[in-house]
Amino acid sequence: MALDKDVFAGGVAVVTGAGSGIGAGLARRAGALGMTVVVTDINEAAAAETVAAIKAAGGKAEAEKVDVSIPEELDRLAELVFARHGEVRLLINNAGIETVGYTWEVPTARWEAALNINLHGVIHGVRAFVPRIIASGQEAWIGNLSSVGAFGQMPAQTAYIVTKHAVQAFSECLYLEMELKKLPIHVSAIIPGMMRTNIFNAEGGEGEPANASGHRRAMFEMMRDYGMDLDEGCRLFLEQMAENRFWVHSQPEMSEQALGSRIRFMQEQTPPVMPDIARQIAAD
Ligand SMILES: NC(=O)c1ccc[n+]([C@@H]2O[C@H](COP(=O)([O-])OP(=O)(O)OC[C@H]3O[C@@H](n4cnc5c(N)ncnc54)[C@H](O)[C@@H]3O)[C@@H](O)[C@H]2O)c1
């Protein structure tokens, strides 16, 4: 049996933001590996669609409406899942939004949404689930959605980049906490390069400054034209998590490039280096 099936089949998976994109892809893959998948999203109809796709492929899944920006909703989810299933083998803290616009032009509400969904959603997912996982005495895997953006800089995506640097740091410290406490909980930083999803769709730009729409559209087109196939990326993610890897990549060459630039930037202590894509967008 393949390692991922061996590790995950028969367990319960919980995925946030699983109504679309990577969350939906991971939920479908978990279902195909024989897990019971708790598909959660703020968008109830989208979560139901993912559940229908998993069931149509012969898997087991259920939908829950959860807004990860509200810590109490994650507490409620953890309570409900443990009451219903008694265990969680795989927790994927995936829900995230992009935010485009210059720092001083992004309204307060949009800054708060970025921080509350992308960062606090991951922290409170862990805070709500880990005590119950420990109490269950079972081995478990936690994947937090980091990004190649966690290692770089991108002007006019500052809110997003800040949250991804933070999720990466959070995951690194969490990994060490598990080691210190000798807990059988494997922590991974999931690092997508560029995968074809809805994250740069025009609707996602609600609340951003009006002058952000060109940047959003350029990123949307790049992702549509060059993004990796979702199912292939999500298959790779769960394969690497089953191997207990901390670093989990969709496109290792993109990660290596981003990490190499980061290392050089820090060793040489140059000023921040403008990404080519930022120059291109600004010139359009
Ligand atoms: N697509 C990529 O190339 C890429 C690259 C790096 C990192 N990521 C990360 O992957 C994760 C998923 O992004 P995606 O590209 O699949 O985006 P997506 O927009 O396709 O999907 C995000 C999902 O999260 C849900 N969501 C939004 N706010 C929510 C909330 N408050 N509570 C619960 N659910 C909420 C949305 O309804 C949607 O279903 C994000 O954390 C993103 O930062 C994606």
PDB file of N, CA, C and O in Angstrom, residues 151 153 256 258-273:
ATOM      1  N   PHE A 151       8.859  33.604   2.215  1.00  0.00           N
ATOM      2  CA  PHE A 151      10.317  33.803   2.213  1.00  0.00           C
ATOM      3  C   PHE A 151      10.737  35.066   1.472  1.00  0.00           C
ATOM      4  O   PHE A 151      11.928  35.318   1.306  1.00  0.00           O
ATOM      5  N   GLN A 153       9.442  39.157  -0.428  1.00  0.00           N
ATOM      6  CA  GLN A 153       8.735  40.434  -0.279  1.00  0.00           C
ATOM      7  C   GLN A 153       7.916  40.662  -1.553  1.00  0.00           C
ATOM      8  O   GLN A 153       8.330  40.250  -2.624  1.00  0.00           O
ATOM      9  N   GLU A 256      12.842  26.445  -3.729  1.00  0.00           N
ATOM     10  CA  GLU A 256      14.305  26.570  -3.646  1.00  0.00           C
ATOM     11  C   GLU A 256      14.763  27.955  -4.094  1.00  0.00           C
ATOM     12  O   GLU A 256      15.646  28.558  -3.489  1.00  0.00           O
ATOM     13  N   ALA A 258      12.999  30.741  -4.024  1.00  0.00           N
ATOM     14  CA  ALA A 258      12.592  31.741  -3.021  1.00  0.00           C
ATOM     15  C   ALA A 258      13.499  31.666  -1.791  1.00  0.00           C
ATOM     16  O   ALA A 258      13.920  32.697  -1.255  1.00  0.00           O
ATOM     17  N   LEU A 259      13.800  30.437  -1.358  1.00  0.00           N
ATOM     18  CA  LEU A 259      14.657  30.279  -0.170  1.00  0.00           C
ATOM     19  C   LEU A 259      16.081  30.755  -0.458  1.00  0.00           C
ATOM     20  O   LEU A 259      16.712  31.399   0.389  1.00  0.00           O
ATOM     21  N   GLY A 260      16.573  30.458  -1.687  1.00  0.00           N
ATOM     22  CA  GLY A 260      17.922  30.894  -2.068  1.00  0.00           C
ATOM     23  C   GLY A 260      18.022  32.411  -2.040  1.00  0.00           C
ATOM     24  O   GLY A 260      18.999  32.981  -1.516  1.00  0.00           O
ATOM     25  N   SER A 261      17.001  33.088  -2.573  1.00  0.00           N
ATOM     26  CA  SER A 261      17.006  34.555  -2.573  1.00  0.00           C
ATOM     27  C   SER A 261      16.974  35.085  -1.146  1.00  0.00           C
ATOM     28  O   SER A 261      17.625  36.071  -0.819  1.00  0.00           O
ATOM     29  N   ARG A 262      16.192  34.418  -0.303  1.00  0.00           N
ATOM     30  CA  ARG A 262      16.070  34.848   1.101  1.00  0.00           C
ATOM     31  C   ARG A 262      17.423  34.720   1.807  1.00  0.00           C
ATOM     32  O   ARG A 262      17.831  35.614   2.557  1.00  0.00           O
ATOM     33  N   ILE A 263      18.075  33.599   1.575  1.00  0.00           N
ATOM     34  CA  ILE A 263      19.368  33.355   2.240  1.00  0.00           C
ATOM     35  C   ILE A 263      20.372  34.427   1.806  1.00  0.00           C
ATOM     36  O   ILE A 263      21.062  35.016   2.638  1.00  0.00           O
ATOM     37  N   ARG A 264      20.408  34.697   0.494  1.00  0.00           N
ATOM     38  CA  ARG A 264      21.356  35.718  -0.004  1.00  0.00           C
ATOM     39  C   ARG A 264      21.039  37.091   0.585  1.00  0.00           C
ATOM     40  O   ARG A 264      21.926  37.819   1.017  1.00  0.00           O
ATOM     41  N   PHE A 265      19.753  37.407   0.605  1.00  0.00           N
ATOM     42  CA  PHE A 265      19.304  38.706   1.142  1.00  0.00           C
ATOM     43  C   PHE A 265      19.777  38.876   2.586  1.00  0.00           C
ATOM     44  O   PHE A 265      20.297  39.924   2.986  1.00  0.00           O
ATOM     45  N   MET A 266      19.659  37.818   3.354  1.00  0.00           N
ATOM     46  CA  MET A 266      20.019  37.915   4.780  1.00  0.00           C
ATOM     47  C   MET A 266      21.525  37.889   4.970  1.00  0.00           C
ATOM     48  O   MET A 266      22.061  38.660   5.774  1.00  0.00           O
ATOM     49  N   GLN A 267      22.203  37.002   4.217  1.00  0.00           N
ATOM     50  CA  GLN A 267      23.662  36.925   4.387  1.00  0.00           C
ATOM     51  C   GLN A 267      24.332  38.217   3.956  1.00  0.00           C
ATOM     52  O   GLN A 267      25.251  38.706   4.600  1.00  0.00           O
ATOM     53  N   GLU A 268      23.850  38.774   2.834  1.00  0.00           N
ATOM     54  CA  GLU A 268      24.516  39.974   2.294  1.00  0.00           C
ATOM     55  C   GLU A 268      23.912  41.254   2.861  1.00  0.00           C
ATOM     56  O   GLU A 268      24.456  42.345   2.674  1.00  0.00           O
ATOM     57  N   GLN A 269      22.798  41.127   3.544  1.00  0.00           N
ATOM     58  CA  GLN A 269      22.086  42.274   4.139  1.00  0.00           C
ATOM     59  C   GLN A 269      21.942  43.428   3.147  1.00  0.00           C
ATOM     60  O   GLN A 269      22.291  44.573   3.423  1.00  0.00           O
ATOM     61  N   THR A 270      21.419  43.038   1.963  1.00  0.00           N
ATOM     62  CA  THR A 270      21.112  44.059   0.955  1.00  0.00           C
ATOM     63  C   THR A 270      19.766  44.687   1.328  1.00  0.00           C
ATOM     64  O   THR A 270      19.024  44.118   2.131  1.00  0.00           O
ATOM     65  N   PRO A 271      19.412  45.822   0.753  1.00  0.00           N
ATOM     66  CA  PRO A 271      18.025  46.291   0.911  1.00  0.00           C
ATOM     67  C   PRO A 271      17.093  45.268   0.239  1.00  0.00           C
ATOM     68  O   PRO A 271      17.550  44.461  -0.578  1.00  0.00           O
ATOM     69  N   PRO A 272      15.791  45.279   0.554  1.00  0.00           N
ATOM     70  CA  PRO A 272      14.855  44.355  -0.109  1.00  0.00           C
ATOM     71  C   PRO A 272      14.979  44.443  -1.630  1.00  0.00           C
ATOM     72  O   PRO A 272      15.195  45.520  -2.188  1.00  0.00           O
ATOM     73  N   VAL A 273      14.842  43.280  -2.289  1.00  0.00           N
ATOM     74  CA  VAL A 273      15.054  43.213  -3.742  1.00  0.00           C
ATOM     75  C   VAL A 273      13.690  43.150  -4.437  1.00  0.00           C
ATOM     76  O   VAL A 273      12.869  42.288  -4.114  1.00  0.00           O
TER      77      VAL A 273
END
